[in-house]
Short mmCIF file of C-alpha atoms in Angstrom, two decimals:
data_model
loop_
_atom_site.label_atom_id
_atom_site.label_comp_id
_atom_site.label_asym_id
_atom_site.label_seq_id
_atom_site.Cartn_x
_atom_site.Cartn_y
_atom_site.Cartn_z
CA MET A 1 18.89 -48.13 -18.04
CA ARG A 2 19.87 -45.08 -20.02
CA LYS A 3 16.55 -43.46 -19.15
CA ALA A 4 17.14 -44.08 -15.45
CA CYS A 5 20.63 -42.65 -15.61
CA PHE A 6 19.48 -39.55 -17.49
CA LEU A 7 16.65 -38.99 -14.95
CA ALA A 8 19.10 -39.32 -12.08
CA PHE A 9 21.41 -36.79 -13.82
CA ILE A 10 18.55 -34.32 -14.18
CA LEU A 11 17.56 -34.68 -10.51
CA VAL A 12 21.17 -34.12 -9.38
CA LEU A 13 21.44 -31.07 -11.66
CA LEU A 14 18.21 -29.59 -10.25
CA ALA A 15 19.31 -30.23 -6.71
CA GLY A 16 22.59 -28.53 -7.47
CA CYS A 17 20.83 -25.47 -8.92
CA ALA A 18 18.55 -25.24 -5.88
CA SER A 19 21.45 -25.38 -3.45
CA THR A 20 23.27 -22.74 -5.49
CA PHE A 21 20.23 -20.41 -5.23
CA GLN A 22 20.02 -21.02 -1.50
CA GLN A 23 23.74 -20.32 -1.06
CA LYS A 24 23.41 -17.10 -3.05
CA ARG A 25 20.33 -16.25 -1.02
CA GLU A 26 22.36 -16.42 2.18
CA LEU A 27 24.45 -13.62 0.69
CA SER A 28 21.69 -11.43 -0.76
CA LYS A 29 19.13 -11.70 2.06
CA PRO A 30 21.05 -9.62 4.64
CA MET A 31 21.96 -7.00 1.99
CA VAL A 32 18.26 -6.59 1.15
CA ALA A 33 17.45 -6.22 4.81
CA ILE A 34 20.01 -3.45 5.13
CA ALA A 35 18.63 -1.77 1.95
CA MET A 36 15.05 -1.90 3.24
CA GLY A 37 16.21 -0.23 6.46
CA LYS A 38 17.87 2.55 4.47
CA ILE A 39 14.70 3.01 2.40
CA GLN A 40 12.72 3.48 5.63
CA GLN A 41 15.30 6.09 6.69
CA ASN A 42 14.90 7.74 3.27
CA ASP A 43 18.55 7.00 2.42
CA ILE A 44 17.68 5.91 -1.10
CA GLN A 45 21.21 6.26 -2.47
CA GLY A 46 22.56 4.01 0.29
CA ALA A 47 19.79 1.47 -0.39
CA LEU A 48 20.60 1.37 -4.09
CA VAL A 49 24.27 0.71 -3.29
CA GLU A 50 23.28 -2.32 -1.13
CA LEU A 51 20.80 -3.56 -3.70
CA LYS A 52 23.41 -3.48 -6.45
CA ARG A 53 25.63 -5.64 -4.30
CA ALA A 54 22.69 -7.94 -3.56
CA ALA A 55 21.79 -8.31 -7.26
CA GLN A 56 25.42 -9.19 -8.04
CA ALA A 57 25.40 -11.83 -5.29
CA ASN A 58 22.03 -13.29 -6.34
CA PRO A 59 20.43 -11.97 -9.57
CA LYS A 60 17.40 -14.26 -9.08
CA ASP A 61 16.39 -13.07 -5.60
CA PRO A 62 12.88 -11.57 -5.93
CA GLU A 63 13.28 -9.49 -2.75
CA VAL A 64 16.10 -7.61 -4.45
CA TYR A 65 13.72 -6.38 -7.15
CA TYR A 66 10.88 -5.70 -4.75
CA ALA A 67 13.24 -3.37 -2.81
CA TYR A 68 14.49 -1.78 -6.02
CA ALA A 69 10.88 -1.13 -7.06
CA LEU A 70 10.15 0.47 -3.68
CA ALA A 71 13.28 2.66 -3.80
CA TYR A 72 12.56 3.87 -7.38
CA TRP A 73 8.90 4.49 -6.56
CA ARG A 74 9.88 6.62 -3.57
CA THR A 75 12.09 8.73 -5.87
CA GLU A 76 9.46 8.87 -8.60
CA ARG A 77 11.51 6.95 -11.14
CA LEU A 78 8.33 5.18 -12.06
CA ASP A 79 9.38 3.30 -15.24
CA ARG A 80 12.22 1.65 -13.37
CA ALA A 81 9.98 1.02 -10.36
CA LEU A 82 7.41 -0.74 -12.54
CA GLU A 83 10.03 -2.82 -14.33
CA ASN A 84 11.49 -4.05 -10.99
CA ALA A 85 8.06 -4.74 -9.49
CA SER A 86 7.20 -6.91 -12.50
CA THR A 87 10.48 -8.81 -12.08
CA ALA A 88 9.69 -9.35 -8.39
CA VAL A 89 6.32 -10.79 -9.38
CA ASP A 90 7.96 -13.15 -11.93
CA LEU A 91 10.59 -14.45 -9.48
CA ALA A 92 8.49 -14.47 -6.31
CA GLY A 93 7.85 -18.21 -6.45
CA ARG A 94 11.56 -18.94 -5.95
CA LEU A 95 11.31 -18.16 -2.21
CA GLY A 96 8.33 -20.46 -1.61
CA LEU A 97 7.38 -20.65 2.06
CA GLU A 98 10.44 -18.67 3.08
CA HIS A 99 8.44 -15.56 2.16
CA PRO A 100 4.82 -16.59 1.61
CA GLY A 101 2.69 -13.98 -0.08
CA LEU A 102 5.64 -12.17 -1.67
CA LYS A 103 3.99 -12.31 -5.12
CA SER A 104 0.92 -10.58 -3.69
CA GLU A 105 3.07 -7.96 -2.01
CA ALA A 106 4.85 -7.34 -5.33
CA TYR A 107 1.50 -7.10 -7.16
CA ASN A 108 0.24 -4.65 -4.55
CA LEU A 109 3.33 -2.50 -4.99
CA LYS A 110 3.04 -2.72 -8.75
CA GLY A 111 -0.55 -1.49 -8.47
CA SER A 112 0.54 1.46 -6.36
CA ILE A 113 3.19 2.35 -8.97
CA LEU A 114 0.61 2.18 -11.73
CA VAL A 115 -1.63 4.55 -9.76
CA SER A 116 1.31 6.99 -9.61
CA MET A 117 1.57 6.62 -13.37
CA ASP A 118 -2.14 7.49 -13.77
CA ARG A 119 -2.97 4.02 -15.14
CA PRO A 120 -5.93 3.14 -12.91
CA GLU A 121 -7.36 0.20 -14.83
CA GLU A 122 -4.04 -1.61 -14.86
CA ALA A 123 -3.63 -0.77 -11.18
CA ILE A 124 -7.04 -2.29 -10.40
CA GLN A 125 -6.04 -5.53 -12.11
CA SER A 126 -2.74 -5.61 -10.24
CA PHE A 127 -4.50 -5.17 -6.89
CA LYS A 128 -6.95 -7.96 -7.84
CA ASN A 129 -4.01 -10.19 -8.70
CA ALA A 130 -2.54 -9.49 -5.23
CA LEU A 131 -5.70 -10.91 -3.67
CA LYS A 132 -5.50 -14.26 -5.42
CA ASP A 133 -2.99 -15.80 -3.00
CA GLU A 134 -4.51 -17.10 0.24
CA LEU A 135 -1.07 -16.87 1.90
CA TYR A 136 -1.04 -13.06 1.51
CA ALA A 137 -0.72 -11.86 5.09
CA THR A 138 -2.14 -8.33 4.61
CA PRO A 139 -4.94 -8.47 2.01
CA GLU A 140 -6.55 -5.44 3.64
CA TYR A 141 -3.89 -3.31 1.96
CA ALA A 142 -4.83 -4.40 -1.56
CA HIS A 143 -8.58 -4.06 -0.79
CA TYR A 144 -7.95 -0.56 0.54
CA ASN A 145 -5.90 0.34 -2.52
CA LEU A 146 -8.71 -0.93 -4.71
CA ALA A 147 -11.20 1.22 -2.79
CA SER A 148 -8.94 4.25 -3.25
CA VAL A 149 -8.69 3.76 -7.01
CA TYR A 150 -12.41 3.25 -7.32
CA TYR A 151 -12.99 6.39 -5.25
CA GLN A 152 -10.59 8.42 -7.38
CA THR A 153 -12.36 7.26 -10.55
CA ARG A 154 -15.79 8.12 -9.04
CA ARG A 155 -16.94 4.50 -8.78
CA TYR A 156 -18.26 5.02 -5.28
CA PRO A 157 -20.34 1.83 -4.80
CA GLU A 158 -17.29 -0.23 -5.80
CA ALA A 159 -15.13 1.83 -3.43
CA GLU A 160 -17.59 1.07 -0.64
CA GLN A 161 -17.49 -2.66 -1.33
CA ALA A 162 -13.75 -2.80 -1.50
CA ALA A 163 -13.43 -0.85 1.75
CA LYS A 164 -15.84 -3.25 3.45
CA LYS A 165 -13.72 -6.15 2.25
CA ALA A 166 -10.68 -4.58 3.73
CA LEU A 167 -12.47 -4.28 7.04
CA GLU A 168 -13.54 -7.90 6.90
CA GLU A 169 -9.89 -8.75 6.85
CA ASN A 170 -8.89 -6.24 9.50
CA SER A 171 -11.63 -4.29 11.32
CA HIS A 172 -8.97 -2.11 13.02
CA TYR A 173 -7.52 -0.79 9.77
CA ALA A 174 -8.27 2.94 10.11
CA PRO A 175 -7.58 3.97 6.44
CA ALA A 176 -10.30 1.56 5.30
CA TRP A 177 -12.82 3.17 7.67
CA ASN A 178 -11.79 6.56 6.29
CA ILE A 179 -12.21 5.65 2.63
CA LEU A 180 -15.51 3.95 3.48
CA GLY A 181 -16.70 7.20 5.04
CA GLN A 182 -15.70 9.10 1.92
CA ALA A 183 -17.61 6.67 -0.30
CA PHE A 184 -20.66 6.98 1.95
CA LEU A 185 -20.49 10.75 1.84
CA LYS A 186 -20.35 10.79 -1.99
CA GLN A 187 -23.43 8.60 -2.11
CA GLY A 188 -25.45 10.89 0.21
CA GLN A 189 -25.25 8.49 3.18
CA ASP A 190 -24.17 11.18 5.63
CA LYS A 191 -25.00 9.40 8.90
CA ARG A 192 -23.11 6.24 7.83
CA ALA A 193 -20.18 8.41 6.69
CA ILE A 194 -19.98 10.05 10.13
CA GLU A 195 -20.03 6.67 11.82
CA ALA A 196 -17.18 5.42 9.55
CA PHE A 197 -15.05 8.49 10.14
CA GLU A 198 -15.60 8.21 13.90
CA LYS A 199 -14.46 4.57 13.78
CA ALA A 200 -11.32 5.60 11.89
CA ILE A 201 -10.55 8.09 14.65
CA LEU A 202 -11.36 5.54 17.33
CA GLU A 203 -8.72 3.25 15.81
CA PHE A 204 -6.24 6.08 15.29
CA PRO A 205 -7.00 9.27 17.30
CA GLN A 206 -4.22 11.22 15.52
CA TYR A 207 -5.68 10.55 12.06
CA THR A 208 -5.65 14.09 10.70
CA GLU A 209 -7.39 13.29 7.40
CA ALA A 210 -10.26 11.52 9.23
CA HIS A 211 -10.81 14.55 11.49
CA TRP A 212 -10.93 16.76 8.37
CA GLU A 213 -13.35 14.46 6.56
CA LEU A 214 -15.51 14.23 9.67
CA ALA A 215 -15.64 17.99 9.88
CA GLN A 216 -16.85 18.13 6.27
CA ALA A 217 -19.52 15.56 7.01
CA PHE A 218 -20.77 17.54 10.03
CA PHE A 219 -20.82 20.72 7.87
CA LYS A 220 -23.01 18.87 5.39
CA THR A 221 -25.46 17.89 8.10
CA GLY A 222 -25.52 21.39 9.55
CA ASP A 223 -23.77 20.48 12.78
CA THR A 224 -21.23 23.34 12.74
CA GLY A 225 -20.32 22.86 16.43
CA SER A 226 -19.04 19.35 15.87
CA ALA A 227 -17.41 20.41 12.61
CA ALA A 228 -15.53 23.17 14.42
CA ARG A 229 -14.39 20.76 17.13
CA HIS A 230 -12.77 18.46 14.53
CA LEU A 231 -11.28 21.43 12.63
CA ARG A 232 -9.56 22.42 15.86
CA GLU A 233 -8.17 18.88 16.12
CA VAL A 234 -6.83 19.17 12.57
CA ILE A 235 -5.04 22.37 13.55
CA ARG A 236 -3.58 20.73 16.66
CA LEU A 237 -2.30 17.73 14.66
CA ASP A 238 -1.08 19.67 11.60
CA GLU A 239 -0.37 23.11 13.02
CA ASN A 240 2.09 24.21 10.34
CA GLY A 241 0.86 22.05 7.48
CA LEU A 242 -1.54 22.49 4.58
CA MET A 243 -4.48 20.76 6.27
CA GLY A 244 -3.95 22.85 9.41
CA ALA A 245 -4.03 26.03 7.29
CA ARG A 246 -7.24 24.89 5.57
CA ALA A 247 -8.85 24.11 8.89
CA ARG A 248 -7.82 27.46 10.32
CA GLN A 249 -9.39 29.24 7.30
CA SER A 250 -12.60 27.22 7.72
CA LEU A 251 -12.85 28.25 11.34
CA GLN A 252 -12.34 31.88 10.45
CA ASP A 253 -15.08 31.62 7.78
CA LEU A 254 -17.37 30.25 10.53
CA GLY A 255 -16.40 33.02 12.89
CA GLU A 256 -15.22 30.34 15.38
CA PRO A 257 -12.15 30.70 17.61
CA GLU A 258 -9.27 28.25 17.32
#
């Protein structure tokens, strides 16, 4: 009898805790939404004000810490960004199916922060952790990030494989086509590189970096006419930027008009 009463008490207590979290979540959720909007508008200070209010309302809401991590990462306060991303990972399970895949999103963000901190091996592990959850809605992002780290660390075959996995998840994801082209180019597979860069541009015609990479691939194969055509596109898309200036200089070196 005592056992039954004790068990009933525990169940009531757990139910009370759950309802308390949900009640607090009703307060913190809209504040996080406002903060995320401010982050998108680059109003980081305004976002931090909202997130402080959200954390006071619900200190166990994982979305609060995900947004904190994003805000601190954007402002290069990397230690604080990493700390909050780790907290978001730890608390992600509290939202269950209200936000499926949040743990993977937090791991993916954590990996990106670790890349910024020049800790590539830890970043790789974090991206791999992001891919463990089948409810992760955008696994192509983590695969692409893996490909980027492998490329930056000169592990080109691994970069190729990770890019291909990203494209298996989403064949329209232009950045994955671009990094695949870069990996092919580094491995001397010029024709396949050109095809990959062209697919990136097909998916996103204003993809300045892909036009630049495609120009370099055409240079390598001796097709200066096609290279010049894509350099002109870089100039059109980034007229006053660094890539535009580099493309302009390359055309001048070729003796080609803009």
